[in-house]
């Protein structure tokens, strides 16, 4: 097997990467995983792009949490993204903290972590870094780029940025630009992190005291946007925590987590701080907020798709209020205007934005059908 | 004029107040304002109940911010709540920080601020305190209780708790119980405050260093829920801040407030810390999260309205996603089941939950018509 393929890979790519913000990174590390076997013609590769707090472990155990890959229900032999047919690549985005270059990386110029001296990135910068990884892997063209949420933005940016290198694009629960409300929620999270005295302008790596409290609050606020109101009501409603002695829950008339939804959110916040770097959270949310694919193409979204020959599949969920169906429809209108072949479906789910990560036989059927139509 | 009436009043009420949580406050202060003239028959009083961060200055200048009263467009001579006809009372809720007893008040038992030793309150406790204020003012019955948001919850609780003392109830942009999503957003805010090292378990009053950063983040998160997605898009969209030199805005590829919506939210957060006490924010959000009027009445909301003879007017806004129209409809169904006369209207507005505070000729007409129908 090619030594570049397999688990726990990291490539150091020494071609300078000129960033949208004007800075140049002389070299970058990209951590990635591959699954399945690359065909002799090197024509069966699918790139899966992860979401804000995701990582390259799409179908393999997360090394820190020990949990299964975040999309292992979708990717595997015989699964909708079928490893008997496709070769799957998933790389940690530039700016993240799972092995790719980001604010926690050592700045070769100083020998210390970049922290806030790392350059601010865009989604397109992340995509360009993925293109460099493909060069390193000797893969010229992708059978497909697939992503949900921020991964979907990367998939769209792939078609616009490297139009000759991708044959099909799957965009799930995503958008072509961040809305004012999207930006607002992220800004709350950033302010929560930066208000934590442990943040110290980003230079917190030396002493093992990261801004965990701020990061936890940021995650809690964001997490609400991943769930639907109806889903929260169905799962938690106003149910109280059971008491330690096993008795049915009662209001404590204090500030402990009386309600199950409080306990759940606190847990989500806390667990996140074990696996994610606060500065990476700042950088990636910034890249998301900066994302406006039309703006990169003269203000006309259709222009982003004029150079590509790719087929597109756009999927939204009816209860997703983070990136509602109207945003997907906006993408489809632009694809139509550009003459790009596009299929679009809104799926019904009670689970809001998070639905793209959860069991969905309909999404499975759509994914399998769309990928195999191009095989 | 009766010395109990007029601006800048504060009553010390020495009847012990037994709270829902089991504690008893031996005496409470209630700060309030009155507007207009009480009729000789003492039968033209309207109580207006304020929202979470509101105060008694419904139609008079706020003493700290210098801004006009928060509902001065609704309350005044010739206005929908017409001071030529009605006598208006608005009191700062128990637990708040504008002169009524709350966590910043001095605990007579220790001579120090209560801080987190203040008892946790409910909406019903706030209403009972308002009832004691009316006793003090010599007013037996109210022509109406009127409130938006948390004020609407108090208005509902009035009909349930003091059913013989209120003739009409106006509930705007409100709910009969806090949902899981409502609780979740509040919990984010509370965690932001309690994560601020300046919070110090609530004992921050002595040295002038309150947990302003945490309170600001809490306000930012809550503020998003007061606005609609469409309203944010219309007002801010992805517009960038103008540069200091007057040039059109550009992305800075940094973490300053590039987008106008970021700057707006930061300002909202910061300005709030000048006028509000962080511990009061904890206590009042807790009271809101505990609010479930049905639960206080055997789990059947209609039972809350069986003793009252009041007329009801329920108003919702179509873009309010904090307390959506479905919550108002739920109240109306219960009123119908209880045989209480109820009118209900959903108004159209682009402004989300905040619409109840903004100019709305339709709301004005509804308010005037409903109040005068009972005169």
XYZ file of C-alpha atoms in Angstrom:
750
model
C 0.000 0.000 0.000
C 1.104 3.522 -0.816
C 2.653 4.918 2.362
C 0.659 8.088 1.859
C -2.601 6.205 2.379
C -4.105 4.813 5.546
C -4.803 5.932 9.072
C -3.117 8.690 11.058
C -1.419 10.381 8.128
C 0.091 13.815 8.214
C 1.575 15.549 5.192
C 3.928 18.486 5.371
C 3.262 20.471 2.207
C 6.073 22.881 1.424
C 4.539 24.767 -1.476
C 3.850 28.265 -0.105
C 0.125 28.862 0.382
C -0.990 32.416 -0.413
C -4.034 33.177 1.729
C -7.044 35.352 0.922
C -6.097 37.680 3.767
C -2.759 38.521 2.110
C -0.399 36.448 4.259
C 1.525 33.437 2.931
C 2.172 30.263 4.861
C 5.526 28.883 3.649
C 4.580 25.333 4.576
C 1.575 23.649 6.143
C 0.816 20.368 7.828
C -2.390 18.608 6.867
C -3.545 15.664 8.951
C -5.813 13.257 7.126
C -7.291 9.795 6.963
C -7.945 7.622 3.931
C -10.336 4.693 3.688
C -10.708 2.056 0.975
C -8.491 1.515 -2.028
C -7.525 3.975 -4.695
C -8.221 2.489 -8.121
C -5.270 1.997 -10.510
C -6.724 4.802 -12.663
C -6.837 6.969 -9.520
C -10.400 7.931 -10.415
C -12.501 6.751 -7.480
C -11.532 9.290 -4.813
C -14.142 11.113 -2.761
C -13.151 13.974 -0.477
C -15.322 14.375 2.604
C -15.160 17.790 4.230
C -15.879 18.100 7.928
C -17.886 20.668 9.881
C -16.711 23.396 12.301
C -15.691 21.134 15.154
C -15.281 17.960 13.117
C -12.091 16.209 12.116
C -10.543 13.740 9.714
C -11.824 10.713 11.635
C -14.928 10.386 9.506
C -15.078 6.583 9.760
C -12.436 5.672 12.315
C -12.182 5.995 16.062
C -11.477 9.466 17.413
C -8.085 9.233 19.131
C -8.998 11.514 22.041
C -12.598 10.595 22.784
C -12.494 6.936 21.681
C -15.832 7.497 19.921
C -16.624 6.068 16.469
C -15.972 8.253 13.433
C -18.459 11.094 13.103
C -19.979 9.712 9.897
C -19.267 6.012 10.275
C -22.937 5.322 9.557
C -22.431 6.883 6.109
C -18.928 5.696 5.169
C -17.880 2.047 5.015
C -18.003 -1.116 2.921
C -21.550 -1.418 1.586
C -22.588 1.890 3.144
C -23.916 4.854 1.150
C -20.389 6.126 0.586
C -19.277 2.613 -0.250
C -15.653 1.756 0.467
C -15.972 -1.263 -1.821
C -16.185 1.235 -4.668
C -14.801 4.544 -3.495
C -11.561 5.723 -1.964
C -12.346 8.269 0.738
C -10.113 11.077 1.942
C -10.922 13.293 4.896
C -8.497 15.937 6.066
C -8.507 18.158 9.119
C -9.132 21.715 7.916
C -6.369 24.265 8.002
C -6.753 26.254 11.216
C -8.125 23.343 13.229
C -6.426 21.436 16.028
C -6.352 17.751 15.090
C -2.958 17.746 13.417
C -3.301 20.305 10.651
C -1.581 23.665 10.945
C -3.481 26.090 13.122
C -3.019 28.573 15.948
C -1.739 25.859 18.290
C 1.034 24.925 15.826
C 4.621 26.018 16.324
C 5.554 29.081 14.303
C 8.934 28.127 12.776
C 9.933 31.790 12.864
C 9.714 31.973 16.666
C 9.680 28.397 17.914
C 6.531 29.220 19.916
C 2.873 28.527 19.100
C 1.381 30.923 16.579
C -1.634 31.615 18.817
C -3.284 34.785 17.445
C -0.316 35.384 15.161
C -1.669 32.638 12.912
C -3.180 34.294 9.843
C -6.953 34.559 9.581
C -8.245 32.046 7.033
C -11.150 31.687 4.658
C -13.084 28.630 3.551
C -11.320 29.023 0.178
C -7.946 28.851 1.919
C -9.008 25.564 3.494
C -10.012 24.283 0.058
C -6.727 25.331 -1.511
C -4.902 23.411 1.226
C -7.022 20.363 0.407
C -6.031 20.783 -3.240
C -2.377 20.730 -2.204
C -3.019 17.549 -0.239
C -4.489 15.934 -3.359
C -1.356 16.929 -5.286
C 0.672 15.223 -2.586
C -1.497 12.114 -2.901
C -1.161 12.096 -6.685
C -4.889 12.501 -7.211
C -5.823 14.861 -9.977
C -9.597 14.647 -9.983
C -12.200 13.798 -7.397
C -15.217 11.698 -8.147
C -16.987 13.820 -5.573
C -16.613 16.332 -2.786
C -19.138 15.768 -0.006
C -19.843 17.854 3.050
C -22.446 18.919 5.568
C -22.633 22.309 7.267
C -19.166 23.931 6.965
C -18.223 20.870 4.923
C -20.908 21.842 2.436
C -19.406 25.321 2.135
C -16.066 23.736 1.318
C -17.761 21.505 -1.259
C -19.307 24.591 -2.914
C -15.982 26.386 -2.785
C -14.298 23.380 -4.414
C -16.545 23.700 -7.464
C -15.742 27.407 -7.669
C -12.051 27.319 -6.772
C -10.797 24.102 -8.391
C -13.540 23.552 -10.988
C -11.622 21.072 -13.154
C -10.804 18.763 -10.290
C -14.245 17.708 -9.098
C -16.956 15.757 -10.892
C -19.749 15.854 -8.351
C -20.607 17.950 -5.321
C -22.863 17.022 -2.386
C -23.892 19.885 -0.095
C -25.944 19.009 2.974
C -27.505 21.415 5.507
C -25.369 24.275 4.345
C -25.381 27.752 2.840
C -23.536 29.888 0.307
C -23.070 32.687 2.816
C -23.262 33.271 6.557
C -26.279 35.335 7.593
C -26.371 38.132 10.152
C -27.882 35.712 12.664
C -25.165 33.124 11.946
C -22.497 35.774 12.523
C -24.242 36.966 15.670
C -24.203 33.537 17.317
C -20.531 33.069 16.456
C -19.682 36.477 17.824
C -21.284 35.508 21.147
C -19.013 32.466 21.228
C -15.901 34.436 20.373
C -16.675 37.035 23.011
C -17.224 34.287 25.573
C -13.760 32.872 24.815
C -12.018 36.227 24.716
C -13.723 37.297 27.967
C -12.179 34.322 29.772
C -9.114 35.650 31.636
C -7.346 32.377 30.796
C -7.484 33.305 27.123
C -4.710 35.894 27.621
C -4.807 37.198 24.057
C -4.497 33.621 22.820
C -1.174 32.848 24.530
C -2.382 30.168 26.884
C -0.542 27.115 25.550
C 2.450 27.128 27.879
C 0.860 26.381 31.239
C -2.030 23.996 30.604
C -4.690 26.538 31.591
C -6.732 27.131 28.441
C -9.897 29.278 28.445
C -12.087 26.253 29.026
C -14.932 28.120 30.725
C -15.271 30.546 27.824
C -15.004 27.801 25.223
C -17.640 25.802 27.062
C -20.102 28.732 27.006
C -19.360 29.241 23.289
C -20.150 25.606 22.614
C -23.357 25.727 24.643
C -24.665 28.713 22.677
C -23.720 27.118 19.349
C -25.177 23.777 20.346
C -28.657 25.268 20.739
C -28.497 26.340 17.090
C -27.780 22.769 16.011
C -31.045 21.494 17.472
C -34.642 22.323 16.660
C -37.034 23.801 19.178
C -39.365 20.845 18.614
C -36.468 18.402 19.009
C -35.443 19.981 22.315
C -39.032 19.823 23.514
C -39.381 16.182 22.503
C -36.069 15.169 24.077
C -36.101 17.291 27.230
C -39.197 19.432 27.517
C -39.302 20.714 31.083
C -38.167 17.388 32.582
C -36.223 17.710 35.802
C -33.034 15.893 36.702
C -33.529 12.802 38.815
C -32.182 13.321 42.318
C -29.068 11.599 43.592
C -31.156 9.439 45.907
C -33.152 8.153 42.935
C -36.285 10.139 43.806
C -38.138 11.926 41.017
C -36.671 15.328 40.281
C -37.870 18.486 41.979
C -36.983 22.139 41.635
C -34.169 22.955 44.026
C -34.821 26.699 44.123
C -31.117 27.126 43.496
C -28.811 27.411 40.515
C -27.808 23.786 39.987
C -28.903 22.115 36.771
C -32.495 21.360 37.756
C -33.693 20.808 34.207
C -32.330 17.964 32.080
C -31.708 20.384 29.234
C -29.415 22.418 31.497
C -27.427 19.365 32.476
C -27.197 18.250 28.848
C -25.909 21.610 27.667
C -23.373 21.867 30.486
C -22.091 18.422 29.552
C -21.862 19.380 25.870
C -19.848 22.462 26.748
C -17.508 20.693 29.118
C -16.849 17.660 26.891
C -16.018 19.959 23.994
C -13.184 21.610 25.909
C -11.447 18.230 26.204
C -11.139 17.879 22.458
C -10.959 21.328 20.933
C -8.645 24.314 20.994
C -10.242 27.677 21.814
C -8.097 29.624 19.337
C -9.026 27.186 16.564
C -12.647 27.870 17.454
C -12.023 31.576 16.973
C -10.309 31.061 13.622
C -12.781 28.626 12.135
C -15.838 30.621 13.193
C -14.185 33.649 11.602
C -13.684 31.757 8.345
C -17.342 30.767 8.417
C -18.515 34.304 9.065
C -16.356 35.579 6.221
C -17.863 33.000 3.866
C -19.909 34.560 1.075
C -19.359 32.672 -2.143
C -21.195 35.270 -4.259
C -18.970 38.047 -2.934
C -15.911 36.175 -4.234
C -17.529 36.177 -7.685
C -18.616 39.738 -8.308
C -21.652 39.499 -6.076
C -23.397 36.972 -8.349
C -23.570 33.473 -6.901
C -24.187 31.859 -10.317
C -20.790 33.145 -11.444
C -19.165 30.838 -8.894
C -20.436 27.867 -10.878
C -19.762 28.911 -14.477
C -16.421 27.123 -14.795
C -17.355 23.790 -13.277
C -18.726 20.749 -15.090
C -19.709 19.058 -11.854
C -23.096 17.616 -10.975
C -24.603 18.916 -7.746
C -26.806 17.432 -5.071
C -28.189 19.852 -2.480
C -29.981 18.572 0.635
C -31.619 20.570 3.417
C -33.636 19.645 6.501
C -36.977 21.256 7.246
C -36.244 21.955 10.924
C -32.709 23.295 10.366
C -32.895 26.940 11.478
C -29.119 27.459 11.391
C -28.964 27.014 7.604
C -32.616 26.863 6.624
C -33.941 25.418 3.393
C -34.165 28.909 1.883
C -30.353 29.002 1.843
C -30.201 25.728 -0.084
C -32.839 26.994 -2.479
C -30.674 30.047 -3.070
C -27.790 27.756 -4.059
C -30.026 25.756 -6.392
C -31.291 28.901 -8.102
C -27.691 29.954 -8.759
C -26.798 26.490 -10.077
C -29.794 26.622 -12.384
C -28.789 30.070 -13.593
C -25.295 28.762 -14.301
C -26.674 25.773 -16.186
C -25.179 23.296 -13.732
C -27.028 19.996 -13.249
C -28.480 20.092 -9.754
C -30.845 17.967 -7.742
C -32.369 19.359 -4.591
C -34.348 17.805 -1.801
C -35.617 19.047 1.536
C -35.813 16.187 3.997
C -38.115 16.095 6.968
C -36.496 15.537 10.333
C -37.250 16.588 13.904
C -33.557 17.073 14.691
C -32.699 20.465 13.178
C -29.236 21.119 11.785
C -27.754 18.060 13.487
C -29.932 15.827 11.292
C -27.151 15.489 8.725
C -25.069 13.543 11.257
C -27.886 11.275 12.374
C -29.515 8.181 11.003
C -31.539 9.113 7.924
C -32.454 6.361 5.468
C -33.619 9.011 2.984
C -30.271 10.792 3.079
C -28.551 7.427 2.673
C -30.588 6.627 -0.428
C -29.922 10.068 -1.922
C -26.190 9.824 -1.258
C -25.853 6.319 -2.694
C -27.960 7.103 -5.738
C -26.196 10.348 -6.542
C -22.688 8.911 -6.183
C -23.466 5.792 -8.213
C -25.131 7.758 -11.004
C -21.675 9.123 -11.782
C -19.785 5.834 -11.474
C -51.808 64.395 45.787
C -51.485 61.210 47.795
C -47.847 60.971 48.856
C -47.830 57.332 47.770
C -48.372 58.370 44.138
C -45.946 59.933 41.681
C -42.418 59.434 40.474
C -39.544 57.703 42.239
C -41.593 55.960 44.873
C -40.414 53.139 47.029
C -42.564 51.263 49.513
C -41.273 49.149 52.330
C -43.855 46.429 52.841
C -43.498 44.743 56.201
C -46.017 41.956 55.805
C -43.948 38.752 55.605
C -43.948 37.317 52.081
C -43.961 33.500 51.966
C -42.250 32.439 48.757
C -42.943 29.434 46.546
C -39.463 28.092 47.308
C -40.242 27.825 51.026
C -38.380 30.862 52.350
C -40.104 33.913 53.815
C -38.964 37.488 53.319
C -39.912 39.392 56.501
C -40.119 42.701 54.610
C -39.577 43.827 51.037
C -38.937 47.061 49.221
C -40.837 47.667 46.014
C -39.817 50.587 43.809
C -42.568 51.867 41.539
C -43.870 54.702 39.440
C -47.413 55.937 39.031
C -48.803 58.016 36.192
C -52.119 59.850 35.873
C -54.758 60.306 38.547
C -56.493 57.673 40.594
C -60.257 58.155 40.372
C -62.151 58.891 43.607
C -63.742 55.446 43.312
C -60.187 54.034 42.958
C -61.426 51.984 39.998
C -59.269 53.170 37.086
C -55.895 51.598 37.944
C -53.910 49.610 35.401
C -50.847 47.662 36.449
C -48.166 47.349 33.782
C -45.691 44.500 34.296
C -42.209 44.812 32.849
C -40.017 42.282 31.058
C -36.824 40.531 32.222
C -34.511 43.526 32.059
C -37.212 46.202 32.214
C -38.077 48.484 35.101
C -40.753 50.708 36.588
C -39.929 53.629 34.269
C -42.563 52.659 31.747
C -43.318 56.245 30.693
C -40.678 58.339 32.437
C -36.979 58.904 31.892
C -34.682 56.106 33.030
C -32.546 57.585 35.816
C -29.331 55.826 34.778
C -29.466 55.878 30.980
C -31.429 59.112 30.503
C -33.530 57.333 27.879
C -37.321 57.748 27.608
C -39.529 55.227 29.377
C -39.529 51.832 27.712
C -43.201 52.047 26.709
C -43.672 55.809 26.494
C -45.160 55.334 23.026
C -47.949 53.256 24.611
C -48.574 55.099 27.909
C -49.479 58.794 28.137
C -52.312 61.287 27.805
C -54.245 60.358 24.663
C -52.087 57.309 24.047
C -53.442 53.740 23.884
C -53.068 53.361 27.649
C -54.597 56.768 28.126
C -53.535 58.695 31.218
C -56.530 60.971 30.784
C -58.629 57.970 31.744
C -56.440 55.471 33.519
C -54.134 55.539 36.518
C -51.028 53.503 35.721
C -48.785 51.698 38.173
C -45.539 50.024 37.216
C -43.323 48.412 39.820
C -39.856 46.958 39.596
C -40.177 43.189 40.051
C -38.973 41.540 43.208
C -35.447 40.231 42.530
C -34.534 43.052 40.169
C -32.081 45.883 40.749
C -33.909 49.164 40.225
C -34.935 49.712 43.816
C -36.965 46.627 44.667
C -35.517 43.977 46.953
C -33.136 41.646 45.170
C -29.727 40.036 45.520
C -27.994 43.434 45.644
C -30.119 44.502 48.624
C -28.781 44.521 52.140
C -29.754 41.475 54.159
C -30.879 42.925 57.504
C -29.696 39.745 59.212
C -26.057 40.334 58.201
C -25.781 43.963 57.116
C -24.197 42.752 53.836
C -25.778 42.294 50.400
C -27.801 39.104 50.061
C -25.999 38.136 46.833
C -26.743 34.426 46.259
C -28.270 34.160 49.743
C -31.345 35.918 48.364
C -34.084 33.304 47.980
C -34.879 32.022 44.485
C -38.170 33.506 43.307
C -41.014 32.588 40.998
C -43.192 34.716 38.762
C -45.981 34.104 41.259
C -43.826 35.514 44.064
C -43.365 38.677 41.982
C -47.132 38.886 41.531
C -47.804 38.436 45.243
C -45.395 41.286 45.935
C -47.324 43.443 43.450
C -50.512 42.544 45.307
C -48.920 43.771 48.531
C -47.991 47.011 46.804
C -51.617 47.487 45.745
C -52.682 46.978 49.383
C -50.218 49.691 50.331
C -51.675 51.991 47.666
C -55.221 51.293 48.834
C -56.254 49.805 45.496
C -58.431 46.757 45.772
C -59.115 45.959 42.132
C -57.310 46.630 38.874
C -59.068 47.650 35.720
C -56.378 45.722 33.909
C -53.004 44.047 34.198
C -50.928 44.494 31.055
C -47.572 42.989 30.141
C -45.333 41.811 27.320
C -42.863 38.923 27.497
C -42.175 38.256 31.213
C -44.751 40.962 31.895
C -47.293 38.805 30.113
C -46.433 35.876 32.365
C -47.077 38.081 35.386
C -50.389 39.176 33.872
C -51.420 35.527 33.445
C -50.272 34.746 36.966
C -52.331 37.678 38.290
C -55.505 36.129 36.890
C -54.591 32.819 38.507
C -53.164 34.059 41.809
C -55.325 37.075 42.647
C -58.393 36.307 40.524
C -60.786 38.690 42.313
C -58.540 41.709 41.935
C -58.254 42.040 38.153
C -60.943 42.803 35.572
C -58.933 42.489 32.366
C -55.647 40.931 31.319
C -53.470 41.817 28.308
C -50.727 39.333 27.438
C -48.365 40.261 24.596
C -45.593 38.123 23.061
C -45.597 35.737 25.988
C -46.126 32.152 27.055
C -47.688 30.092 29.829
C -44.475 28.118 30.301
C -40.795 28.294 29.406
C -39.789 25.770 26.750
C -36.626 23.657 26.691
C -35.101 26.074 24.171
C -36.010 29.073 26.354
C -34.350 27.389 29.336
C -31.316 26.483 27.221
C -30.651 30.068 26.160
C -30.990 31.279 29.738
C -28.653 28.592 30.970
C -26.003 29.795 28.497
C -26.348 33.271 29.963
C -26.146 32.057 33.540
C -23.084 29.954 32.788
C -21.431 32.954 31.103
C -21.969 35.026 34.252
C -20.891 32.309 36.655
C -17.787 31.550 34.537
C -16.608 35.139 34.954
C -13.995 35.090 37.744
C -15.339 38.453 38.913
C -18.603 36.775 39.794
C -17.007 35.141 42.860
C -20.076 33.145 43.854
C -22.115 36.345 43.664
C -20.151 38.296 46.274
C -18.824 41.039 44.015
C -20.583 44.102 45.420
C -17.860 45.365 47.741
C -15.116 46.355 45.303
C -16.813 47.706 42.187
C -15.656 44.820 39.968
C -18.828 43.066 38.889
C -18.805 40.203 36.339
C -19.394 42.607 33.472
C -17.773 40.455 30.792
C -19.939 37.458 31.646
C -23.099 39.559 31.900
C -22.313 41.132 28.543
C -22.009 37.722 26.857
C -25.274 36.648 28.496
C -27.008 39.734 27.119
C -25.574 39.194 23.636
C -26.875 35.623 23.484
C -30.299 36.662 24.780
C -30.479 39.641 22.458
C -30.293 37.407 19.396
C -33.439 35.661 20.579
C -35.289 38.988 20.752
C -34.779 39.653 17.037
C -35.932 37.746 13.984
C -33.549 36.271 11.447
C -35.232 38.336 8.739
C -35.019 41.472 10.867
C -31.302 40.967 11.465
C -30.783 40.424 7.751
C -32.759 43.547 6.861
C -30.992 45.699 9.450
C -27.436 44.373 9.164
C -27.117 41.617 6.592
C -23.398 41.154 5.993
C -22.669 44.888 6.046
C -19.191 45.775 7.233
C -18.299 48.523 9.673
C -17.186 51.778 8.056
C -13.497 52.390 8.677
C -12.229 55.105 10.981
C -10.959 57.101 7.983
C -14.453 57.149 6.477
C -13.634 54.636 3.738
C -16.089 51.869 3.016
C -15.630 48.905 5.316
C -13.416 45.971 4.458
C -12.635 42.698 6.143
C -9.677 43.178 8.466
C -8.700 39.495 8.621
C -8.564 39.937 12.357
C -10.941 39.626 15.286
C -12.228 43.172 15.601
C -15.902 43.761 14.911
C -15.773 43.757 11.105
C -19.484 43.195 10.645
C -22.028 45.761 11.805
C -23.995 43.037 13.549
C -20.929 42.205 15.662
C -20.473 45.805 16.681
C -24.178 46.150 17.458
C -24.194 43.047 19.660
C -21.027 44.070 21.504
C -22.606 47.449 22.192
C -25.813 45.826 23.431
C -23.831 43.638 25.781
C -21.660 46.426 27.126
C -24.451 48.976 27.574
C -26.459 46.421 29.515
C -23.750 46.015 32.141
C -24.081 49.721 33.004
C -27.682 49.340 34.052
C -28.192 45.810 35.297
C -26.972 43.624 38.128
C -25.585 40.212 37.160
C -27.078 38.423 40.163
C -30.502 39.892 39.374
C -30.084 38.481 35.866
C -29.478 35.035 37.388
C -32.508 35.283 39.666
C -34.969 36.610 37.115
C -33.953 34.140 34.401
C -34.407 31.393 36.983
C -37.900 32.629 37.790
C -38.709 32.618 34.071
C -37.366 29.101 33.574
C -39.375 27.868 36.550
C -42.543 29.404 35.095
C -45.130 26.823 34.113
C -48.588 28.061 34.951
C -50.218 24.699 34.237
C -47.874 22.946 36.660
C -49.077 25.235 39.466
C -52.629 24.070 38.698
C -52.478 20.314 38.577
C -50.920 20.215 35.130
C -54.041 21.645 33.449
C -53.608 25.205 32.214
C -57.354 25.834 32.041
C -57.549 25.284 35.807
C -55.450 28.427 36.269
C -58.327 30.475 34.883
C -61.343 28.894 36.549
C -61.577 31.391 39.427
C -61.150 34.613 37.470
C -63.921 36.732 35.941
C -61.411 38.748 33.893
C -61.544 39.408 30.146
C -58.380 38.438 28.271
C -56.582 39.822 25.261
C -53.715 37.733 23.879
C -51.375 39.119 21.209
C -48.478 37.386 19.441
C -46.117 38.376 16.623
C -45.553 36.128 13.636
C -41.736 36.449 13.654
C -41.344 35.987 17.433
C -39.372 32.746 17.793
C -38.686 33.235 21.525
C -42.375 32.908 22.426
C -43.961 31.876 19.147
C -47.648 32.212 18.292
C -48.210 28.551 19.177
C -47.576 29.469 22.824
C -50.242 32.180 22.701
C -52.641 29.786 21.022
C -52.031 27.356 23.860
C -53.088 30.056 26.328
C -56.211 30.863 24.303
C -57.230 27.212 24.161
C -56.976 27.030 27.948
C -58.976 30.238 28.361
C -61.658 28.833 26.063
C -61.718 25.611 28.032
C -62.135 27.608 31.231
C -64.953 29.652 29.706
C -63.026 32.922 30.033
C -63.718 35.637 27.454
C -60.609 35.891 25.296
C -59.651 37.698 22.134
C -56.533 36.652 20.276
C -54.622 38.183 17.420
C -51.330 37.369 15.748
C -49.758 40.539 14.381
C -47.340 40.637 11.507
C -44.001 42.309 12.172
C -40.469 41.881 10.897
C -38.983 42.552 14.335
C -39.395 39.273 16.199
C -39.985 39.266 19.949
C -38.908 42.902 20.320
C -41.937 43.962 18.266
C -44.004 44.463 21.415
C -41.766 47.385 22.406
C -41.759 49.024 18.977
C -44.143 51.210 17.057
C -47.164 49.139 16.042
C -50.389 50.979 15.120
C -52.242 47.649 15.161
C -51.122 46.872 18.709
C -52.101 50.419 19.695
C -55.608 49.956 18.292
C -56.018 46.598 19.989
C -54.839 47.965 23.347
C -57.054 51.039 23.210
C -60.106 49.103 22.062
C -59.729 46.352 24.637
C -59.173 48.697 27.585
C -62.036 51.000 26.613
C -64.464 48.123 26.087
C -64.270 47.573 29.836
C -64.500 51.238 30.866
